[in-house]
Amino acid sequence: MKIAVLNAGSSSLKCKVFEFPAKTLLFSQEIEKIGESDSDIASHAEALEALDIDLREIDIIGHRVVHGGEKLQQSVVIDESVITTIKDLIPLAPLHNPANLVGIEVARQKAPNIPQVAVFDTAFHATLPKEAYLYALPYELYEKEDIRRYGFHGTSHSYLAKEAAKELKKELRELNIITLHLGNGASACAIKKGKSIDTSMGFTPLEGLVMGSRCGDLDPEIVLYLQRELGKTPQEVEHILNKESGLLGICGENDLREIVLREDERAKLAVAMMVRRIQKYIGAYMVLLEDVDAIVFSGGIGEHSQSVREMVMDNKLFKNIKMLVIQTDEELEIANESYRVINQRSSSHKTQ
Ligand code: ADP
């Protein structure tokens, strides 16, 4: 059977088609710069039209959805109530969930009879214990407003855990690792006995590591100061923290390939800050895990930058820990999940 995966980012659409159960990649296409001035593609709906595949020839469509909130903590077959819940979650993921929804809605119009599955970036972190996912804020903000750590990049961390288990020849349920997904967005995850027990991204994908243009961890008072003392609006602050910070904020560039070629202080400082933050998280997660089988590097930076890997691992505390470099494949993991969910549904229909 053919499984198509649609991964609609804020300004891009990735599509891969796999043959299952063999997991062979049959098709891959990425449309970037959606809605930008130098692009012919004005919207996600147009991008879906522009894909060189006929969705009606597909058996299952799997969608990446960034935020599943408290209600959607596992992959699900999409129906009206799932769509309503994803819509309700837009305030928690304003850049991502709307694009994901367009993907779902257009695919449903074009291929109304094909089962579609939503796979959430947050789902792998549903196993976080309460002491990890609560912020030390008034408890009602969690109870009434769902303010808590959700964590993201879950499909990637989950895929990396399964691949690491294969490489280390261990059962997933016995695996203790720290996974580092280092792309433009970046996050770390502490995985104990195969399950996520802590992760660096939080209520939104802004918390944690120093990223391409996101600041990561910050004293929250800075946000208030920017508004109160510098007169910034919430939208301006959001823009500064998400789009003008991180590596870009420090050295004017967010592409690590370019940064490592530079000799100037700011470029070196940006990399040093990113590396130090990653090391702090590894140290913290070593304490939580106690035994660590491996540190796994992935994402554009983790997979390709040997110098960043060496800088991160250059610490006496990490010297006996195995390092693995694994190419992540979020689309394949979404296809795996979609296949599992649809098979589970058909076998439960049979037993009814
Ligand atoms: P996204 O989060 O957008 O999916 P990627 O996982 O593609 O991001 O990672 C993008 C980052 O990876 C960029 O900072 C880019 O410079 C970096 N990168 C990609 N290839 C290399 C390379 N060969 N050496 C160093 N950095 C690289």
Tab-separated table of C-alpha atoms and ligand atoms in Angstrom:
chain	number	residue	atom	x	y	z
A	1	MET	CA	0.000	0.000	0.000
A	2	LYS	CA	1.038	3.596	-0.635
A	3	ILE	CA	1.325	6.042	2.258
A	4	ALA	CA	1.737	9.746	1.511
A	5	VAL	CA	3.094	12.013	4.226
A	6	LEU	CA	2.369	15.724	4.148
A	7	ASN	CA	4.567	17.924	6.299
A	8	ALA	CA	3.303	21.480	6.035
A	9	GLY	CA	5.688	23.913	7.761
A	10	SER	CA	5.085	27.625	8.192
A	11	SER	CA	6.435	28.407	4.688
A	12	SER	CA	7.128	24.987	3.180
A	13	LEU	CA	5.411	21.758	2.184
A	14	LYS	CA	7.258	18.452	2.158
A	15	CYS	CA	5.670	15.371	0.690
A	16	LYS	CA	6.996	11.835	0.645
A	17	VAL	CA	5.291	8.665	-0.523
A	18	PHE	CA	6.341	5.260	0.831
A	19	GLU	CA	5.393	1.741	-0.179
A	20	PHE	CA	4.414	-0.209	2.943
A	21	PRO	CA	5.225	-2.493	4.616
A	22	ALA	CA	8.560	-2.457	2.717
A	23	LYS	CA	9.025	1.266	3.615
A	24	THR	CA	10.501	2.022	0.188
A	25	LEU	CA	10.559	5.703	-0.712
A	26	LEU	CA	8.608	6.156	-3.967
A	27	PHE	CA	8.382	9.918	-4.200
A	28	SER	CA	9.722	13.026	-2.502
A	29	GLN	CA	9.063	16.682	-3.184
A	30	GLU	CA	9.540	19.882	-1.240
A	31	ILE	CA	7.992	23.234	-2.031
A	32	GLU	CA	9.648	26.111	-0.186
A	33	LYS	CA	9.111	29.853	0.260
A	34	ILE	CA	5.310	29.558	0.164
A	35	GLY	CA	3.767	33.026	0.292
A	36	GLU	CA	7.122	34.804	-0.068
A	37	SER	CA	7.570	37.625	-2.580
A	38	ASP	CA	9.940	35.694	-4.882
A	39	SER	CA	7.708	32.604	-5.094
A	40	ASP	CA	4.942	31.637	-7.550
A	41	ILE	CA	3.169	29.681	-4.825
A	42	ALA	CA	0.996	31.955	-2.735
A	43	SER	CA	-0.543	29.508	-0.252
A	44	HIS	CA	-0.367	25.986	1.160
A	45	ALA	CA	-3.489	25.134	-0.836
A	46	GLU	CA	-1.666	26.093	-4.039
A	47	ALA	CA	1.390	24.120	-2.936
A	48	LEU	CA	-0.766	21.011	-2.536
A	49	GLU	CA	-2.145	21.545	-6.024
A	50	ALA	CA	1.407	21.870	-7.336
A	51	LEU	CA	2.542	18.473	-5.982
A	52	ASP	CA	3.382	15.999	-8.737
A	53	ILE	CA	1.235	13.236	-7.296
A	54	ASP	CA	-2.366	12.180	-7.531
A	55	LEU	CA	-3.573	11.806	-3.963
A	56	ARG	CA	-6.395	9.542	-5.164
A	57	GLU	CA	-3.801	6.845	-5.905
A	58	ILE	CA	-2.736	6.835	-2.270
A	59	ASP	CA	-4.062	4.434	0.399
A	60	ILE	CA	-3.335	6.428	3.568
A	61	ILE	CA	-2.340	10.060	4.077
A	62	GLY	CA	-0.332	10.927	7.187
A	63	HIS	CA	-0.076	14.528	8.329
A	64	ARG	CA	2.465	16.110	10.599
A	65	VAL	CA	0.633	18.273	13.126
A	66	VAL	CA	2.835	20.319	15.425
A	67	HIS	CA	0.627	20.746	18.470
A	68	GLY	CA	-1.728	18.113	19.878
A	69	GLY	CA	-2.093	19.799	23.278
A	70	GLU	CA	-3.422	17.860	26.254
A	71	LYS	CA	-6.260	16.230	24.289
A	72	LEU	CA	-4.391	14.681	21.379
A	73	GLN	CA	-1.470	12.798	22.863
A	74	GLN	CA	-1.358	9.972	20.316
A	75	SER	CA	-1.604	9.641	16.556
A	76	VAL	CA	-5.274	9.571	15.479
A	77	VAL	CA	-7.443	8.963	12.441
A	78	ILE	CA	-8.671	12.394	11.386
A	79	ASP	CA	-12.375	13.176	11.692
A	80	GLU	CA	-14.360	16.365	12.296
A	81	SER	CA	-13.749	16.340	16.048
A	82	VAL	CA	-9.961	15.963	15.563
A	83	ILE	CA	-9.997	18.917	13.152
A	84	THR	CA	-11.940	21.010	15.686
A	85	THR	CA	-9.410	20.175	18.418
A	86	ILE	CA	-6.445	21.075	16.172
A	87	LYS	CA	-8.215	24.380	15.402
A	88	ASP	CA	-8.752	25.023	19.109
A	89	LEU	CA	-4.998	24.597	19.591
A	90	ILE	CA	-4.039	27.359	17.121
A	91	PRO	CA	-3.278	29.879	19.912
A	92	LEU	CA	-0.627	27.431	21.213
A	93	ALA	CA	1.016	27.013	17.772
A	94	PRO	CA	0.014	30.033	15.665
A	95	LEU	CA	2.748	29.544	13.066
A	96	HIS	CA	2.284	25.823	12.555
A	97	ASN	CA	-1.179	24.402	13.267
A	98	PRO	CA	-2.932	26.612	10.647
A	99	ALA	CA	-0.576	25.354	7.898
A	100	ASN	CA	-1.079	21.754	9.085
A	101	LEU	CA	-4.858	22.275	8.963
A	102	VAL	CA	-4.772	23.568	5.394
A	103	GLY	CA	-2.876	20.405	4.433
A	104	ILE	CA	-5.550	18.279	6.098
A	105	GLU	CA	-8.492	20.161	4.649
A	106	VAL	CA	-7.210	20.294	1.078
A	107	ALA	CA	-6.238	16.607	1.187
A	108	ARG	CA	-9.720	15.721	2.483
A	109	GLN	CA	-11.338	17.652	-0.364
A	110	LYS	CA	-9.130	16.065	-3.004
A	111	ALA	CA	-9.284	12.551	-1.621
A	112	PRO	CA	-12.398	12.309	0.572
A	113	ASN	CA	-12.420	8.518	0.833
A	114	ILE	CA	-8.805	7.983	1.868
A	115	PRO	CA	-8.140	7.552	5.588
A	116	GLN	CA	-5.989	10.324	6.996
A	117	VAL	CA	-3.953	10.247	10.173
A	118	ALA	CA	-2.610	13.114	12.287
A	119	VAL	CA	0.792	12.536	13.906
A	120	PHE	CA	1.743	15.108	16.524
A	121	ASP	CA	5.175	16.590	17.306
A	122	THR	CA	4.112	16.708	20.929
A	123	ALA	CA	2.922	13.082	21.248
A	124	PHE	CA	6.248	11.386	22.046
A	125	HIS	CA	6.563	13.657	25.088
A	126	ALA	CA	3.201	12.564	26.533
A	127	THR	CA	5.254	10.350	28.894
A	128	LEU	CA	6.921	13.294	30.665
A	129	PRO	CA	6.295	13.095	34.402
A	130	LYS	CA	4.364	15.949	35.937
A	131	GLU	CA	7.437	17.391	37.650
A	132	ALA	CA	9.008	17.735	34.190
A	133	TYR	CA	6.081	19.236	32.341
A	134	LEU	CA	4.779	21.692	34.928
A	135	TYR	CA	6.153	25.204	35.176
A	136	ALA	CA	6.439	26.566	38.704
A	137	LEU	CA	3.565	28.969	38.053
A	138	PRO	CA	0.208	29.200	39.859
A	139	TYR	CA	-1.326	25.726	39.423
A	140	GLU	CA	-4.565	27.138	37.955
A	141	LEU	CA	-2.631	28.297	34.893
A	142	TYR	CA	-2.042	24.636	34.155
A	143	GLU	CA	-5.515	23.469	35.143
A	144	LYS	CA	-7.513	26.204	33.438
A	145	GLU	CA	-5.232	27.383	30.637
A	146	ASP	CA	-3.219	24.225	29.802
A	147	ILE	CA	0.042	26.130	30.334
A	148	ARG	CA	2.695	23.424	30.617
A	149	ARG	CA	5.695	21.985	28.797
A	150	TYR	CA	4.573	20.013	25.738
A	151	GLY	CA	7.865	19.472	23.924
A	152	PHE	CA	8.256	19.209	20.145
A	153	HIS	CA	10.270	17.345	17.478
A	154	GLY	CA	8.665	14.237	18.997
A	155	THR	CA	8.538	12.252	15.747
A	156	SER	CA	12.248	12.877	15.285
A	157	HIS	CA	13.235	11.958	18.861
A	158	SER	CA	11.059	8.838	18.658
A	159	TYR	CA	12.604	7.788	15.339
A	160	LEU	CA	16.112	8.410	16.690
A	161	ALA	CA	15.394	6.280	19.758
A	162	LYS	CA	14.271	3.331	17.605
A	163	GLU	CA	17.259	3.654	15.285
A	164	ALA	CA	19.667	3.976	18.224
A	165	ALA	CA	18.187	0.822	19.762
A	166	LYS	CA	18.906	-1.034	16.493
A	167	GLU	CA	22.484	0.292	16.326
A	168	LEU	CA	23.197	-0.505	19.955
A	169	LYS	CA	21.433	-3.886	19.641
A	170	LYS	CA	19.288	-3.131	22.677
A	171	GLU	CA	15.580	-3.386	23.284
A	172	LEU	CA	13.941	0.049	23.097
A	173	ARG	CA	12.460	-0.496	26.547
A	174	GLU	CA	15.978	-0.838	27.957
A	175	LEU	CA	17.440	2.150	26.169
A	176	ASN	CA	18.669	5.270	28.001
A	177	ILE	CA	19.842	7.981	25.609
A	178	ILE	CA	20.056	11.710	25.060
A	179	THR	CA	18.891	12.744	21.593
A	180	LEU	CA	19.873	16.076	20.056
A	181	HIS	CA	17.841	17.259	17.094
A	182	LEU	CA	19.931	20.196	15.885
A	183	GLY	CA	18.432	21.936	12.864
A	184	ASN	CA	17.198	25.499	12.496
A	185	GLY	CA	14.894	24.580	15.332
A	186	ALA	CA	16.748	22.484	17.911
A	187	SER	CA	15.829	20.408	20.918
A	188	ALA	CA	17.288	17.853	23.309
A	189	CYS	CA	15.429	14.914	24.799
A	190	ALA	CA	16.177	12.620	27.727
A	191	ILE	CA	14.910	9.140	26.873
A	192	LYS	CA	14.685	6.616	29.696
A	193	LYS	CA	13.698	3.030	28.963
A	194	GLY	CA	12.653	4.169	25.479
A	195	LYS	CA	10.354	6.941	26.740
A	196	SER	CA	10.741	10.707	26.760
A	197	ILE	CA	11.157	11.898	30.355
A	198	ASP	CA	12.307	15.447	29.670
A	199	THR	CA	12.856	17.725	26.716
A	200	SER	CA	14.187	21.216	26.147
A	201	MET	CA	11.345	22.771	24.145
A	202	GLY	CA	8.406	23.781	26.271
A	203	PHE	CA	4.993	25.384	25.996
A	204	THR	CA	6.135	26.438	22.510
A	205	PRO	CA	9.156	25.532	20.371
A	206	LEU	CA	10.955	28.646	21.652
A	207	GLU	CA	12.406	27.282	24.889
A	208	GLY	CA	15.681	25.455	25.365
A	209	LEU	CA	18.684	25.418	23.059
A	210	VAL	CA	20.195	28.338	21.151
A	211	MET	CA	18.673	27.901	17.665
A	212	GLY	CA	19.058	29.452	14.199
A	213	SER	CA	16.960	32.500	15.012
A	214	ARG	CA	15.246	31.528	18.297
A	215	CYS	CA	16.729	32.499	21.635
A	216	GLY	CA	15.893	29.385	23.680
A	217	ASP	CA	16.076	29.724	27.478
A	218	LEU	CA	15.692	33.252	28.773
A	219	ASP	CA	14.893	35.082	31.978
A	220	PRO	CA	11.155	35.770	31.444
A	221	GLU	CA	11.596	39.208	32.981
A	222	ILE	CA	13.458	40.226	29.793
A	223	VAL	CA	10.188	39.811	27.874
A	224	LEU	CA	8.439	42.182	30.275
A	225	TYR	CA	11.345	44.617	30.218
A	226	LEU	CA	11.242	44.802	26.406
A	227	GLN	CA	7.575	45.754	26.607
A	228	ARG	CA	7.591	47.957	29.685
A	229	GLU	CA	10.887	49.841	29.252
A	230	LEU	CA	11.440	49.709	25.484
A	231	GLY	CA	7.782	50.014	24.449
A	232	LYS	CA	7.766	46.896	22.261
A	233	THR	CA	4.394	45.339	21.443
A	234	PRO	CA	3.832	41.609	22.143
A	235	GLN	CA	4.052	40.976	18.366
A	236	GLU	CA	7.389	42.786	18.180
A	237	VAL	CA	8.737	40.840	21.128
A	238	GLU	CA	7.526	37.594	19.563
A	239	HIS	CA	9.374	38.520	16.377
A	240	ILE	CA	12.587	39.382	18.226
A	241	LEU	CA	12.602	36.129	20.195
A	242	ASN	CA	11.634	33.843	17.282
A	243	LYS	CA	13.139	35.492	14.222
A	244	GLU	CA	15.943	37.831	15.282
A	245	SER	CA	17.672	35.908	18.063
A	246	GLY	CA	19.741	32.729	18.404
A	247	LEU	CA	22.774	32.397	16.105
A	248	LEU	CA	21.313	35.115	13.868
A	249	GLY	CA	20.963	37.557	16.765
A	250	ILE	CA	24.549	37.079	17.893
A	251	CYS	CA	26.424	37.001	14.572
A	252	GLY	CA	23.932	38.154	11.926
A	253	GLU	CA	23.618	34.735	10.273
A	254	ASN	CA	21.676	31.571	11.007
A	255	ASP	CA	23.227	29.165	8.528
A	256	LEU	CA	25.905	27.264	10.392
A	257	ARG	CA	27.681	26.359	7.142
A	258	GLU	CA	28.423	30.058	6.645
A	259	ILE	CA	29.141	30.789	10.305
A	260	VAL	CA	31.887	28.167	10.619
A	261	LEU	CA	33.727	29.701	7.668
A	262	ARG	CA	33.986	33.025	9.477
A	263	GLU	CA	36.945	34.005	11.655
A	264	ASP	CA	35.391	36.931	13.537
A	265	GLU	CA	34.603	37.021	17.256
A	266	ARG	CA	30.814	37.167	16.888
A	267	ALA	CA	30.711	34.061	14.718
A	268	LYS	CA	32.856	32.171	17.243
A	269	LEU	CA	30.770	33.481	20.118
A	270	ALA	CA	27.512	32.346	18.487
A	271	VAL	CA	28.828	28.796	18.067
A	272	ALA	CA	30.313	28.784	21.586
A	273	MET	CA	26.956	29.827	23.048
A	274	MET	CA	25.104	27.148	21.111
A	275	VAL	CA	27.594	24.458	22.160
A	276	ARG	CA	27.599	25.495	25.819
A	277	ARG	CA	23.786	25.374	25.993
A	278	ILE	CA	23.763	21.878	24.448
A	279	GLN	CA	26.380	20.740	26.989
A	280	LYS	CA	24.320	22.119	29.878
A	281	TYR	CA	21.319	20.102	28.739
A	282	ILE	CA	23.391	16.952	28.301
A	283	GLY	CA	24.744	17.390	31.837
A	284	ALA	CA	21.263	17.887	33.251
A	285	TYR	CA	19.890	14.867	31.385
A	286	MET	CA	22.801	12.669	32.528
A	287	VAL	CA	21.687	13.391	36.065
A	288	LEU	CA	18.085	12.459	35.259
A	289	LEU	CA	19.011	9.280	33.384
A	290	GLU	CA	21.910	8.133	35.606
A	291	ASP	CA	23.027	5.591	32.962
A	292	VAL	CA	23.441	6.904	29.429
A	293	ASP	CA	23.946	4.418	26.567
A	294	ALA	CA	24.586	7.088	23.938
A	295	ILE	CA	24.302	10.707	22.910
A	296	VAL	CA	22.612	10.893	19.503
A	297	PHE	CA	23.232	13.783	17.110
A	298	SER	CA	20.754	14.554	14.349
A	299	GLY	CA	19.198	17.378	12.284
A	300	GLY	CA	21.154	19.427	9.700
A	301	ILE	CA	23.797	20.551	12.221
A	302	GLY	CA	23.969	17.315	14.221
A	303	GLU	CA	24.283	15.155	11.111
A	304	HIS	CA	26.712	17.288	9.119
A	305	SER	CA	28.855	19.399	11.413
A	306	GLN	CA	31.676	17.310	12.787
A	307	SER	CA	33.201	20.381	14.418
A	308	VAL	CA	30.041	21.101	16.456
A	309	ARG	CA	29.832	17.438	17.493
A	310	GLU	CA	33.456	17.508	18.611
A	311	MET	CA	32.994	20.754	20.549
A	312	VAL	CA	29.905	19.382	22.301
A	313	MET	CA	31.566	16.077	23.206
A	314	ASP	CA	34.760	17.798	24.400
A	315	ASN	CA	34.008	17.398	28.090
A	316	LYS	CA	35.568	15.058	30.633
A	317	LEU	CA	32.137	14.019	31.873
A	318	PHE	CA	31.067	12.745	28.449
A	319	LYS	CA	34.247	10.900	27.533
A	320	ASN	CA	32.937	7.393	28.221
A	321	ILE	CA	29.611	7.948	26.516
A	322	LYS	CA	29.122	6.590	23.031
A	323	MET	CA	28.263	9.130	20.342
A	324	LEU	CA	25.928	8.212	17.493
A	325	VAL	CA	25.116	10.257	14.392
A	326	ILE	CA	21.750	9.282	12.960
A	327	GLN	CA	19.985	10.840	10.004
A	328	THR	CA	16.475	11.597	11.148
A	329	ASP	CA	13.458	10.869	8.944
A	330	GLU	CA	10.345	12.501	10.353
A	331	GLU	CA	8.299	11.620	7.262
A	332	LEU	CA	9.128	7.907	7.554
A	333	GLU	CA	8.191	7.976	11.240
A	334	ILE	CA	4.867	9.667	10.350
A	335	ALA	CA	4.278	6.952	7.730
A	336	ASN	CA	5.095	4.238	10.329
A	337	GLU	CA	2.618	5.772	12.747
A	338	SER	CA	-0.081	6.176	10.088
A	339	TYR	CA	0.323	2.534	9.059
A	340	ARG	CA	0.158	1.392	12.688
A	341	VAL	CA	-2.952	3.449	13.476
A	342	ILE	CA	-4.862	2.326	10.383
A	343	ASN	CA	-3.942	-1.344	10.940
A	344	GLN	CA	-4.988	-1.095	14.565
A	345	ARG	CA	-8.312	0.374	13.482
A	346	SER	CA	-8.970	-2.359	10.918
A	347	SER	CA	-8.098	-5.129	13.384
A	348	SER	CA	-10.379	-3.611	16.051
A	349	HIS	CA	-13.168	-3.342	13.430
A	350	LYS	CA	-12.691	-7.046	12.650
A	351	THR	CA	-12.974	-8.101	16.285
A	352	GLN	CA	-16.121	-6.043	16.884
B	1	ADP	P1	15.208	22.603	9.740
B	1	ADP	O1	15.026	22.764	11.222
B	1	ADP	O2	14.862	23.840	8.975
B	1	ADP	O3	14.653	21.316	9.165
B	1	ADP	P2	17.801	21.402	9.153
B	1	ADP	O4	17.671	20.164	9.962
B	1	ADP	O5	17.796	21.288	7.668
B	1	ADP	O6	16.796	22.536	9.594
B	1	ADP	O7	19.187	22.096	9.600
B	1	ADP	C1	19.564	23.354	9.150
B	1	ADP	C2	20.902	23.710	9.782
B	1	ADP	O8	21.851	22.679	9.478
B	1	ADP	C3	21.467	25.020	9.236
B	1	ADP	O9	22.053	25.763	10.287
B	1	ADP	C4	22.560	24.536	8.311
B	1	ADP	O10	23.595	25.467	8.174
B	1	ADP	C5	23.055	23.299	9.031
B	1	ADP	N1	23.820	22.436	8.118
B	1	ADP	C6	23.371	21.749	7.065
B	1	ADP	N2	24.385	21.117	6.430
B	1	ADP	C7	25.509	21.439	7.124
B	1	ADP	C8	26.902	21.131	6.974
B	1	ADP	N3	27.334	20.346	5.988
B	1	ADP	N4	27.759	21.632	7.893
B	1	ADP	C9	27.315	22.422	8.893
B	1	ADP	N5	26.034	22.750	9.076
B	1	ADP	C10	25.144	22.274	8.206
